[in-house]
Amino acid sequence: DRLLPATPEDALARAAEALRSVKQAAGANAIAVLGSPLATNEEAYLLARLAREVIGTPHIDFSSGPIHRAVADALTGAFGTHRLPAALDTIEHARTIVVLAGDLEESHNVASLRIKDAVVKRDAKLVVISNRWNELVPFAAAWLQPRPGAEAHAAQALADAMAGHDPSVPPGVDDAALRAAIEAARAGDAADGGFAVVFAPDSVGAAKAGNEARALANLAIAARGEQAAACLHYLPTDANVNGIADMGIAPDARGMSFPQIVQAAKAGDIKALVVHDDNPLLNAPGMADTLDALEALEALVVIDSVRSTTAEFATVLLAELPFHAKDGTLTNADYHLYRQRPAANPQRDERDGVAIISALAGALGGAFSYDGPAAVMREAAQTIPGYVTHEAQATAPGHTRVLPAGEPVLANPQPLAPAPEPPEGLTLITGRSLFTSWEGASMRWEDADKLHREEVILVNPRDAEAAGLRIGDQAVLTDGRAEVHIAVRLDDGVAPGTVYVPHYYNGGAPMALLPLEGIEAAPATLRLRALQPA
């Protein structure tokens, strides 16, 4: 019942035996696999092979996989493909930029810098759609602050106006702000490619992300017609989302998605889980469900470079190299294939994911034979369109883009789902943190936020007054079941009825207040009160 030191060989043998025992007793369908966008393409390719070919399970996903697939499905519905030709380096040349994100400065700071350059150096007009104030707002010609869940409808209002229709004012948006946003959006000249749409979805709501992607595709189509796909920039939640999806980290038609895996584990149908570089207790909403699922498993094999909160439930934890010490490739937001070279040497028993996954496959009866990541990509490049070997990358000029041949020709507007009704209590919003260490948060390390920027809840002064709270007070945010204890900061950048808690706070504590289905699902009533002295 405790994690104790073991040799890599002993740990690997125990991991294989635990998985073999479940497969023999309950079949391959009782095993699921979770990958991670913090892995390389080569590791993800092998993990997908391990799941489907060696274990024989179709249940493979990553904790934010449903969000990516919801966006990809929406983009495919609009353009016939989700692999869009829009290149990130064109953003800074746009005359009008529309951004839908929580805080792009925190989640995708390089893209944020490109946008600021466009505004400051080239006088671009910026429209920001966000349910809270963020670092791009001071650069914006207009800020639309819709009610949480209505962000898609703010984007659709712009699309309607640019298509010549009378737009509806979205819930929470000021009519004057909408008029200013429409004027700024119309400033971009459709003929010269001067219009850009930038989308960074939240990491806690698949249906919401899909609705927003449809609205932004509609906006791009209204502005650019058949060239719309070249101006819509989708920034996934993590570094290598596109790459691992291309490598097969997604359920097939028979497979379960991440939320389904969690529910099946709770019910006893999934009895074993292999987790590579993912930590669903930190990354995903529905923490209580995930805890129940982990406790119900008969076997949990974790491959990671840190002893994460998920790893604390592991049958076996296999020590992997940290990300910066790995060799391999990554596929970024605009499908450039980048070579990742190791910046550190292995310490003690650390091995890279390619070696660990290959060894685990061998112990389970598979026949993986690779002498390193380059050999993996030589195989993957034969079957995955657009991908090339490490050797070809070294000799090819510039960076490889893994895009289908030809430009998307479909430009199909799509209807939106209605905005959800506001809950009775407060609405929780959350987002990623630029300066908080993912590894530290994954271990629930006290110094994960060394700058102490992410240790407060942002509360509108009206809500703070109603709860009897002042700046610096310790508060309790609760849904009646789970509680988050956190210091208060008053901030009118969050709308009344809305509170913001950083995603990584206290090891992902706000994930306990969100349902497994995501932020758009009907939540329990959230209340805020002062923490009573002991």
Short mmCIF file of C-alpha atoms in Angstrom, two decimals, residues 96 132 152-153 314 382 437 452 524:
data_model
loop_
_atom_site.label_atom_id
_atom_site.label_comp_id
_atom_site.label_asym_id
_atom_site.label_seq_id
_atom_site.Cartn_x
_atom_site.Cartn_y
_atom_site.Cartn_z
CA THR A 96 -7.68 43.35 -37.11
CA ARG A 132 -12.32 38.41 -17.10
CA ALA A 152 -19.26 31.86 -28.28
CA HIS A 153 -22.28 34.13 -28.64
CA ALA A 314 0.10 3.78 -8.23
CA GLN A 382 5.81 5.82 -43.00
CA SER A 437 5.34 25.10 -12.29
CA HIS A 452 3.11 33.84 -5.09
CA ALA A 524 -23.85 22.59 -7.71
#
